[in-house]
């Protein structure tokens, strides 16, 4: 009898839990499979960091203070995300100025992808939580560089990379893009060095020697960012400037001098820039990405500094995230295309406005080439814009698909409704979702009411479904075309057929994008002798352009040119950007000898790579050739 009653009671409890889950999911969007946090019950509203940067120990140590909103007034357990953090003490208090009181906490077993849930007992009245903690020397979101790994060679350097789920390796928090919070920070760094963050900052540390930061706008955890090193600043305009090591500053300032103009163009199309300043930080070569859109302070690879301002569409991409991504944020990593597909589309539009349609079309076609390549290397389940089941590890499924297929989707919508109407739609999407996180379902609902229903008969829901959920790219996708690349195709065909001399290629007049296209889409019929003639004439192996170097080395290696192996080795030890490393490693591992060589090179280069790049190269080398 009593057993029966307790079964019924537990069923009832299950049912009400389900109901609560359903109600809160409806209110806040989908539950994030990449976070242990419980923001539907207790939600972080503000973060205050107080950290000491210890280069000798490779450790950040201090406190994270969280302001908590009691969404469910009965909830008494706050769950935070952590990875490899040592937690020494957790305290709570009811309000500013009230005494801190120690509270109970437990750290769950470590999951290889998600880390360890930190469960904190939170009294019903407590509004604030303070966690005392230290990071691990191999924290996944931190890279500690020796002086030798910097440009100046005299000082160590530290930088963070929080996207997608690495903030938890240096801050205990609700590490989900569905939760947004303003933050402030106090950072104690060695005297000779400067700390910078994705926040408002001053030129000098405060009287107590700490650097102070404040981000007044609510941002998701993956946009909290810090760098510490021998960093100097140069203004490039009213609202923009560059931070870099002193030896890089001149070149960086020259390269990015036109940023202010890009900002003005973006504002014309997509509404006001809402973050105050837009500064850029040029990182040492081991930075694992091209760029990272940390608000107010984009982080950049030095590999875009070529001296000719030809690769600045990377800046345009990161700047565009100030709307798509930072202002309106993907609710979960399954909605990643809302960040990157939108941003790629915006970048194409701004490229067109700033550099003309020929330039924009070259970049669009290169994007589609990336898409082809990504599709060839990804499981079919990952070909759709939104996967049917979320990825186990967002880093593992990272590819050009959400970027380029997302951009093709938006370009197709633009073509169906006309540019004017579509521009108004995009701007409306940003304006109605400012400082919010949004899911693909929310996007679809907005699209249906604001565009599809307004212009009946133009686009069907089934077509939208196909774009978002089907593995195959819709047959009616509008593929970009570049006349400049058609010209490359024509002379390349002659050159391959032997009717045009290597020296007679008009390559000296080619834009870097034409070179990239020429190398990346080289047909298999090219002979080793032809490649070597090309190298002799254009000194490709010695190019200082790291993007071309990656294309060239992977092409030559792929065609069996062993003479470039030592150059590849040098390259793989000097570059940390994964997008540039991967093709070279991939080309090497196509033969058993090459794979062995790649493994040897990786063993030497590994320590210089960012933890995320280490993982990604290790994974790549494990896969079958
Ligand atoms: N936000 C991304 C970088 C990123 C994505 C970091 C996912 C971690 C996880 C950034 O905006 C980006 O897309 N960078 C590209 C720029 C390129 C497409 C112009 C890059 O790094 O190559
Ligand atoms: Zn991006």
XYZ file of C-alpha atoms and ligand atoms in Angstrom:
648
model
C 0.000 0.000 0.000
C 2.666 2.451 1.077
C 4.857 1.226 -1.769
C 2.029 1.977 -4.154
C 1.566 5.450 -2.748
C 5.247 6.265 -3.036
C 5.298 5.082 -6.662
C 2.377 7.331 -7.397
C 4.041 10.214 -5.591
C 7.265 9.747 -7.510
C 5.337 9.593 -10.795
C 3.652 12.810 -9.854
C 6.997 14.363 -9.078
C 8.365 13.178 -12.400
C 5.366 14.596 -14.175
C 5.651 17.987 -12.539
C 9.387 18.068 -13.223
C 8.646 17.350 -16.848
C 6.039 20.071 -16.894
C 8.422 22.572 -15.299
C 11.065 21.618 -17.828
C 8.592 22.105 -20.665
C 7.398 25.476 -19.368
C 10.917 26.786 -18.826
C 12.064 25.439 -22.181
C 9.228 27.355 -23.783
C 10.289 30.519 -21.956
C 14.061 30.329 -22.355
C 14.553 28.235 -25.436
C 16.093 24.816 -25.772
C 18.077 23.175 -23.013
C 21.775 23.338 -23.844
C 23.259 19.829 -24.147
C 26.773 21.256 -23.685
C 26.203 22.662 -20.237
C 25.403 21.203 -16.828
C 24.031 24.528 -15.601
C 20.435 25.030 -14.458
C 19.633 28.595 -15.592
C 15.949 27.704 -15.772
C 16.056 27.581 -11.946
C 18.917 29.839 -10.918
C 20.314 32.232 -13.447
C 23.599 34.129 -13.366
C 22.987 37.843 -13.900
C 26.439 39.303 -13.372
C 30.038 38.104 -13.116
C 32.861 39.767 -11.183
C 36.341 38.293 -11.573
C 39.328 38.925 -9.346
C 42.319 37.005 -10.655
C 46.056 36.865 -10.251
C 48.121 35.854 -13.295
C 50.990 33.595 -12.287
C 53.289 32.799 -15.233
C 55.675 30.678 -13.171
C 52.876 28.333 -12.122
C 50.883 28.802 -15.329
C 47.886 29.502 -13.216
C 45.069 31.964 -12.743
C 43.967 32.118 -9.125
C 41.336 34.155 -7.339
C 37.587 34.468 -7.214
C 34.529 34.582 -9.417
C 31.564 36.343 -7.858
C 28.174 35.615 -9.402
C 24.931 37.497 -8.958
C 22.053 35.016 -9.041
C 18.451 35.413 -10.098
C 16.093 32.962 -8.415
C 13.922 32.019 -11.378
C 12.483 29.121 -9.413
C 12.074 30.511 -5.867
C 12.323 27.020 -4.388
C 15.597 26.036 -6.049
C 18.517 25.642 -3.634
C 21.207 24.061 -5.795
C 23.162 26.173 -8.222
C 24.941 24.147 -10.898
C 27.957 25.666 -12.654
C 30.224 24.383 -15.400
C 33.906 23.826 -14.647
C 36.763 21.940 -16.252
C 39.951 21.086 -14.355
C 39.427 23.881 -11.817
C 40.601 23.472 -8.217
C 37.895 24.868 -5.980
C 39.024 25.706 -2.464
C 36.009 27.450 -1.006
C 32.528 28.649 -1.951
C 30.640 31.374 -0.126
C 27.263 33.024 -0.426
C 25.709 36.200 0.823
C 22.299 37.826 0.679
C 23.286 41.258 -0.624
C 26.173 43.640 -1.249
C 27.901 44.366 2.037
C 26.379 41.421 3.917
C 28.896 38.964 5.373
C 30.071 36.056 3.187
C 29.251 32.619 4.546
C 30.863 29.378 3.527
C 28.521 26.952 1.822
C 28.597 23.302 0.801
C 29.605 22.323 -2.716
C 30.497 19.210 -4.670
C 32.435 18.678 -7.854
C 31.178 15.834 -10.044
C 33.425 13.369 -11.862
C 35.068 14.806 -14.962
C 33.425 14.241 -18.313
C 35.973 14.306 -21.151
C 33.922 16.804 -23.148
C 31.814 18.725 -20.643
C 34.091 18.865 -17.605
C 32.755 18.682 -14.037
C 29.462 20.038 -12.773
C 29.959 22.144 -9.655
C 26.872 21.941 -7.459
C 26.589 24.642 -4.802
C 24.078 24.737 -1.986
C 22.358 28.093 -2.216
C 20.232 29.357 0.690
C 16.870 30.704 -0.502
C 17.834 34.287 0.376
C 21.292 34.220 -1.129
C 21.752 36.526 -4.106
C 25.512 36.197 -4.513
C 27.985 33.358 -4.756
C 31.761 33.617 -4.571
C 33.957 30.760 -5.761
C 37.652 30.663 -4.778
C 39.562 28.693 -7.389
C 42.711 28.004 -9.391
C 43.096 26.926 -13.017
C 45.085 23.914 -14.214
C 48.378 24.415 -16.068
C 46.851 22.671 -19.084
C 43.479 24.446 -18.966
C 41.796 23.968 -22.349
C 40.892 27.639 -22.746
C 44.314 29.101 -21.869
C 47.572 29.207 -23.716
C 50.661 30.155 -21.756
C 53.487 31.159 -24.065
C 57.181 31.287 -23.280
C 59.056 34.427 -24.358
C 60.476 32.414 -27.286
C 56.944 31.933 -28.636
C 56.293 35.666 -28.861
C 57.420 38.205 -31.433
C 59.448 40.236 -28.946
C 61.067 37.142 -27.332
C 61.454 38.918 -23.981
C 58.224 38.386 -22.060
C 55.781 35.529 -21.562
C 52.246 35.811 -22.876
C 48.854 34.443 -21.897
C 45.623 34.455 -23.839
C 42.221 32.877 -23.455
C 39.977 31.281 -26.080
C 36.579 30.564 -24.563
C 34.463 29.619 -27.579
C 32.840 27.134 -27.691
C 32.936 25.519 -24.223
C 36.308 26.525 -22.790
C 35.321 29.448 -20.556
C 34.600 26.802 -17.916
C 38.307 25.895 -17.839
C 39.191 29.324 -16.452
C 35.960 30.589 -14.842
C 33.302 28.619 -12.959
C 30.058 29.800 -14.587
C 26.978 28.855 -16.549
C 28.890 28.090 -19.723
C 26.022 28.211 -22.168
C 25.383 30.876 -24.823
C 21.753 31.007 -23.672
C 22.814 32.880 -20.515
C 24.062 36.458 -20.855
C 25.618 38.659 -18.209
C 27.564 41.889 -17.882
C 30.919 41.423 -16.192
C 33.689 43.276 -14.473
C 37.185 42.096 -13.656
C 40.290 42.964 -11.685
C 43.446 41.347 -13.002
C 46.787 41.317 -11.225
C 49.533 40.852 -13.816
C 53.333 41.065 -13.641
C 54.461 44.725 -13.541
C 56.093 44.816 -16.981
C 53.027 43.415 -18.735
C 49.644 44.705 -19.757
C 46.289 42.960 -19.390
C 43.472 43.473 -21.909
C 39.954 42.071 -21.952
C 36.748 42.046 -24.012
C 35.494 45.022 -22.019
C 35.968 48.720 -21.337
C 39.495 49.273 -20.143
C 41.860 52.003 -19.104
C 45.416 52.695 -20.200
C 46.974 52.084 -16.841
C 46.311 49.781 -13.896
C 44.565 51.178 -10.824
C 46.506 52.372 -7.761
C 46.532 48.843 -6.335
C 48.385 47.615 -9.453
C 45.399 45.709 -10.808
C 43.941 46.193 -14.246
C 40.237 46.988 -14.149
C 37.636 46.055 -16.714
C 33.950 46.505 -17.195
C 31.609 45.070 -19.824
C 28.258 46.791 -19.227
C 26.348 44.901 -21.919
C 25.152 41.362 -21.170
C 27.272 38.830 -23.082
C 27.448 35.033 -23.191
C 30.310 33.284 -21.396
C 32.148 32.356 -24.608
C 32.874 36.036 -25.228
C 34.715 36.650 -21.967
C 38.353 37.048 -22.985
C 41.694 38.019 -21.480
C 45.234 38.465 -22.780
C 48.364 39.396 -20.838
C 51.701 40.222 -22.396
C 53.990 42.916 -23.678
C 51.099 44.673 -25.394
C 51.035 48.205 -26.792
C 48.208 50.248 -28.317
C 47.844 52.457 -31.394
C 44.691 54.276 -32.425
C 43.442 53.776 -35.984
C 40.384 56.006 -35.755
C 37.795 57.535 -33.509
C 36.365 54.268 -32.272
C 39.049 51.778 -33.318
C 42.635 50.829 -32.632
C 45.083 47.951 -32.484
C 46.802 46.221 -29.605
C 49.891 44.178 -30.412
C 53.378 43.425 -29.241
C 55.471 46.561 -29.837
C 57.383 44.948 -32.722
C 54.090 44.250 -34.543
C 52.323 47.514 -33.837
C 53.294 49.494 -36.951
C 52.427 46.709 -39.345
C 49.146 45.992 -37.564
C 48.106 49.639 -37.560
C 48.808 49.894 -41.285
C 46.978 46.674 -42.122
C 43.802 47.576 -40.258
C 43.714 51.315 -40.916
C 40.421 51.100 -42.839
C 38.390 49.466 -40.102
C 36.517 52.648 -39.266
C 35.128 52.723 -42.786
C 33.944 49.125 -42.564
C 32.193 50.001 -39.300
C 30.347 52.880 -40.953
C 29.217 50.643 -43.832
C 28.025 47.970 -41.414
C 26.045 50.527 -39.450
C 24.335 51.766 -42.612
C 23.142 48.261 -43.381
C 22.514 46.699 -39.997
C 21.978 49.483 -37.474
C 24.135 51.168 -34.845
C 27.296 49.571 -33.491
C 26.255 49.035 -29.891
C 29.549 48.241 -28.165
C 31.297 51.608 -27.980
C 34.827 50.869 -29.235
C 36.056 48.270 -31.707
C 39.668 47.390 -31.046
C 41.754 44.526 -32.392
C 44.398 42.481 -30.619
C 47.048 40.814 -32.772
C 48.169 37.656 -31.015
C 51.340 35.606 -31.319
C 51.387 33.015 -34.161
C 50.051 30.169 -32.034
C 46.583 31.719 -31.900
C 44.465 28.772 -33.123
C 41.896 30.734 -35.158
C 41.922 33.416 -37.795
C 39.917 35.657 -35.576
C 37.705 35.583 -32.507
C 34.971 38.165 -32.117
C 35.471 38.997 -28.446
C 33.280 42.098 -27.967
C 35.122 45.425 -28.100
C 38.356 43.508 -28.711
C 38.591 41.105 -31.647
C 41.453 38.615 -31.245
C 43.429 38.041 -34.468
C 46.042 35.765 -35.942
C 49.168 37.601 -37.120
C 48.895 35.601 -40.376
C 46.508 38.196 -41.849
C 49.148 40.890 -41.640
C 50.554 40.730 -45.142
C 51.448 44.378 -45.656
C 48.943 44.872 -48.463
C 45.595 44.972 -46.603
C 44.400 42.138 -48.836
C 43.105 39.840 -46.116
C 41.081 42.362 -44.150
C 37.813 40.586 -44.913
C 38.755 38.618 -41.802
C 38.294 41.862 -39.849
C 34.999 42.416 -41.642
C 33.934 38.938 -40.522
C 34.803 39.520 -36.869
C 33.314 43.012 -36.931
C 30.087 41.606 -38.414
C 29.792 39.394 -35.352
C 29.106 42.624 -33.452
C 25.593 42.108 -34.881
C 25.317 38.413 -35.710
C 26.657 36.551 -32.709
C 27.428 39.172 -30.114
C 24.213 41.191 -30.309
C 22.019 38.217 -31.233
C 23.638 35.010 -30.042
C 23.044 31.381 -30.951
C 21.069 29.888 -28.066
C 23.017 26.628 -28.196
C 25.932 25.331 -30.274
C 23.418 23.452 -32.421
C 22.325 26.879 -33.685
C 25.917 27.832 -34.561
C 24.923 28.680 -38.150
C 22.916 31.625 -36.751
C 26.252 33.093 -35.647
C 28.524 32.055 -38.477
C 26.222 31.727 -41.495
C 24.779 35.138 -40.789
C 28.248 36.582 -40.279
C 29.523 35.089 -43.529
C 26.542 36.569 -45.360
C 27.089 39.985 -43.736
C 30.791 39.856 -44.595
C 29.979 39.172 -48.246
C 27.627 42.127 -48.313
C 30.174 44.424 -46.696
C 32.926 43.173 -49.018
C 30.675 44.157 -51.877
C 30.001 47.611 -50.445
C 33.641 48.250 -49.594
C 35.644 46.576 -52.347
C 33.143 45.967 -55.136
C 31.233 42.977 -56.409
C 34.243 41.354 -58.170
C 36.121 41.119 -54.901
C 33.057 39.913 -52.999
C 32.406 37.235 -55.605
C 35.939 35.896 -55.342
C 35.481 35.504 -51.603
C 32.059 33.925 -52.110
C 33.446 31.348 -54.540
C 36.352 30.546 -52.207
C 33.722 30.029 -49.528
C 31.867 27.540 -51.693
C 35.154 25.720 -52.333
C 35.587 25.510 -48.555
C 32.074 24.137 -48.325
C 32.805 21.408 -50.889
C 35.943 20.496 -49.014
C 34.133 20.432 -45.669
C 31.327 18.257 -47.020
C 33.905 15.825 -48.402
C 35.494 15.513 -44.940
C 32.334 15.408 -42.799
C 29.834 12.674 -41.989
C 26.570 13.035 -43.839
C 24.802 13.726 -40.540
C 26.880 16.908 -40.256
C 25.998 18.258 -43.698
C 22.758 19.952 -42.619
C 22.729 23.448 -41.115
C 21.279 22.003 -37.933
C 22.158 18.435 -37.019
C 19.364 16.061 -36.074
C 21.220 15.211 -32.852
C 23.628 17.646 -31.187
C 27.345 16.958 -31.553
C 29.071 15.401 -28.564
C 31.861 17.985 -28.729
C 31.289 21.246 -30.623
C 35.032 21.481 -31.419
C 34.904 18.113 -33.121
C 32.250 18.994 -35.705
C 33.571 22.490 -36.403
C 33.619 23.052 -40.180
C 32.814 25.502 -42.960
C 29.327 24.045 -43.399
C 27.424 26.342 -40.991
C 29.405 29.278 -42.403
C 29.017 28.755 -46.109
C 25.763 26.857 -46.342
C 24.272 29.391 -43.927
C 25.436 32.250 -46.154
C 24.074 30.521 -49.269
C 20.723 30.113 -47.496
C 20.509 33.804 -46.620
C 21.670 34.844 -50.123
C 18.957 32.643 -51.591
C 16.332 34.296 -49.358
C 17.681 37.672 -50.437
C 17.230 36.699 -54.081
C 13.665 35.481 -53.512
C 12.471 38.605 -51.708
C 14.711 41.259 -53.194
C 17.590 43.007 -51.505
C 15.632 45.907 -50.078
C 13.024 43.792 -48.363
C 15.587 41.277 -47.150
C 17.879 43.975 -45.730
C 14.945 45.299 -43.726
C 14.243 41.774 -42.508
C 17.842 41.231 -41.360
C 17.970 44.557 -39.623
C 14.616 43.777 -37.999
C 15.980 40.445 -36.761
C 18.848 42.247 -35.010
C 16.718 45.106 -33.686
C 14.069 42.834 -32.183
C 16.575 40.448 -30.578
C 19.228 42.826 -29.258
C 21.284 41.324 -26.420
C 19.277 38.120 -26.589
C 20.133 34.554 -27.437
C 18.010 33.020 -30.162
C 17.406 29.512 -31.472
C 16.872 28.296 -35.024
C 13.198 27.741 -34.102
C 12.912 31.416 -33.142
C 14.568 32.398 -36.394
C 12.113 30.264 -38.355
C 9.135 31.749 -36.545
C 10.421 35.270 -37.230
C 11.120 34.431 -40.863
C 7.648 32.954 -41.313
C 5.777 35.921 -39.890
C 8.020 38.748 -41.106
C 8.844 37.565 -44.583
C 7.123 34.395 -45.817
C 3.614 35.406 -44.722
C 4.094 38.967 -45.984
C 4.903 37.775 -49.494
C 2.843 34.631 -49.915
C 3.788 32.154 -52.607
C 7.472 33.108 -52.852
C 9.077 30.608 -50.497
C 7.574 27.508 -48.887
C 8.141 26.126 -45.394
C 9.300 22.919 -47.060
C 12.094 24.827 -48.771
C 13.172 26.375 -45.475
C 13.140 22.905 -43.981
C 15.355 21.592 -46.754
C 17.880 24.385 -46.231
C 18.053 23.874 -42.484
C 17.593 20.160 -41.951
C 18.338 18.161 -45.100
C 21.883 16.868 -45.614
C 21.970 17.774 -49.306
C 22.308 21.354 -50.403
C 19.020 22.265 -52.158
C 19.342 21.935 -55.926
C 17.947 25.467 -56.295
C 20.757 27.044 -54.242
C 22.264 29.996 -56.127
C 25.951 29.366 -56.560
C 28.258 32.385 -56.782
C 30.409 32.988 -59.814
C 33.616 34.957 -60.286
C 34.860 36.218 -63.643
C 38.290 36.695 -62.144
C 38.384 32.964 -61.377
C 37.063 32.037 -64.828
C 40.134 33.790 -66.203
C 42.320 31.734 -63.906
C 40.554 28.574 -65.110
C 41.247 29.489 -68.727
C 44.983 30.125 -68.432
C 45.418 27.205 -66.084
C 43.875 24.850 -68.629
C 46.366 26.079 -71.235
C 49.245 25.810 -68.807
C 48.257 22.262 -67.805
C 47.952 21.279 -71.469
C 51.456 22.598 -72.088
C 50.375 25.323 -74.487
C 51.225 28.140 -72.077
C 54.627 28.570 -70.429
C 54.877 28.852 -66.672
C 56.465 32.275 -67.148
C 53.588 33.381 -69.355
C 50.927 32.882 -66.669
C 49.573 36.346 -65.776
C 50.122 35.409 -62.147
C 52.030 38.571 -61.221
C 48.797 40.491 -61.657
C 46.712 38.031 -59.658
C 44.967 38.986 -56.447
C 45.820 36.754 -53.510
C 42.326 35.238 -53.838
C 43.113 34.229 -57.450
C 46.294 32.538 -56.293
C 44.381 30.758 -53.588
C 41.816 29.565 -56.101
C 44.534 28.543 -58.577
C 46.255 26.371 -55.968
C 43.249 25.045 -54.056
C 41.331 23.850 -57.105
C 44.274 22.439 -59.035
C 43.129 19.337 -60.949
C 44.771 15.998 -60.233
C 46.241 16.003 -63.735
C 48.955 18.500 -62.738
C 52.390 16.904 -62.913
C 55.150 17.126 -60.365
C 57.360 18.800 -62.995
C 54.730 21.459 -63.585
C 54.458 22.174 -59.869
C 58.207 22.440 -59.566
C 58.369 24.836 -62.495
C 55.712 26.903 -60.767
C 57.711 26.980 -57.560
C 60.865 27.940 -59.385
C 59.175 30.846 -61.118
C 57.057 32.171 -58.218
C 59.063 31.033 -55.169
C 55.939 29.609 -53.564
C 57.836 27.590 -50.994
C 59.358 30.825 -49.732
C 56.198 32.944 -49.754
C 55.750 35.069 -46.649
C 51.991 34.863 -47.109
C 51.021 32.113 -44.676
C 47.670 31.475 -46.304
C 49.247 30.810 -49.694
C 51.980 28.793 -48.024
C 49.363 26.445 -46.580
C 47.685 26.006 -49.976
C 50.993 25.527 -51.765
C 52.547 23.096 -49.301
C 49.464 20.901 -49.149
C 49.203 20.848 -52.947
C 52.872 19.985 -53.465
C 52.875 17.345 -50.730
C 49.648 15.858 -52.053
C 51.281 15.433 -55.465
C 54.228 13.632 -53.944
C 56.807 16.423 -53.834
C 58.985 15.301 -50.935
C 61.393 18.176 -51.400
C 59.026 20.518 -49.592
C 58.744 18.293 -46.508
C 61.399 20.199 -44.528
C 59.667 23.454 -45.460
C 56.395 21.969 -44.290
C 58.067 21.003 -41.035
C 59.270 24.559 -40.492
C 55.834 25.861 -41.399
C 54.030 23.505 -39.023
C 56.297 24.673 -36.231
C 55.750 28.361 -36.825
C 51.993 28.543 -37.432
C 49.243 27.746 -34.933
C 46.103 28.608 -36.880
C 44.225 25.324 -37.271
C 42.750 26.217 -40.640
C 46.262 26.542 -42.046
C 47.788 23.564 -40.240
C 45.105 21.024 -41.061
C 45.462 20.889 -44.872
C 49.222 20.380 -44.578
C 48.893 17.577 -42.017
C 46.089 16.083 -44.081
C 48.220 16.088 -47.241
C 51.121 14.464 -45.411
C 49.115 11.651 -43.918
C 47.925 10.413 -47.306
C 50.948 8.085 -47.616
C 52.386 5.825 -44.889
C 55.757 7.636 -45.071
C 54.068 10.995 -44.964
C 51.960 9.993 -41.995
C 55.057 8.918 -40.065
C 56.706 12.221 -40.922
C 53.586 14.130 -39.848
C 53.603 12.312 -36.528
C 57.260 13.189 -35.939
C 56.661 16.822 -36.803
C 53.600 16.936 -34.550
C 55.596 15.472 -31.676
C 58.037 18.383 -31.984
C 55.494 21.102 -32.719
C 52.829 19.998 -30.268
C 54.044 21.881 -27.199
C 53.868 25.130 -29.168
C 50.255 24.582 -30.216
C 47.213 25.814 -28.365
C 45.458 23.043 -26.378
C 42.511 23.162 -28.823
C 44.867 22.848 -31.817
C 46.733 20.000 -30.101
C 43.470 18.117 -29.778
C 42.374 18.809 -33.300
C 45.662 17.757 -34.921
C 45.832 14.646 -32.747
C 42.319 13.744 -33.893
C 43.160 14.401 -37.525
C 46.239 12.177 -37.382
C 44.249 9.377 -35.761
C 41.673 9.266 -38.561
C 42.391 6.936 -41.446
C 44.118 8.592 -44.428
N 33.951 32.662 -33.815
C 34.774 32.178 -34.846
C 35.926 31.348 -34.349
C 35.492 30.131 -33.563
C 34.444 29.340 -33.970
C 36.173 29.780 -32.421
C 34.068 28.227 -33.229
C 35.803 28.680 -31.674
C 34.745 27.889 -32.080
C 35.331 33.325 -35.693
O 34.439 34.367 -35.878
C 35.610 32.772 -37.058
O 34.689 32.358 -37.709
N 36.860 32.792 -37.477
C 37.244 32.365 -38.800
C 37.275 33.577 -39.685
C 37.106 33.306 -41.127
C 35.876 32.535 -41.458
C 37.098 34.624 -41.879
C 38.605 31.721 -38.677
O 39.173 31.728 -37.590
O 39.093 31.167 -39.639
Zn 32.911 33.836 -37.198
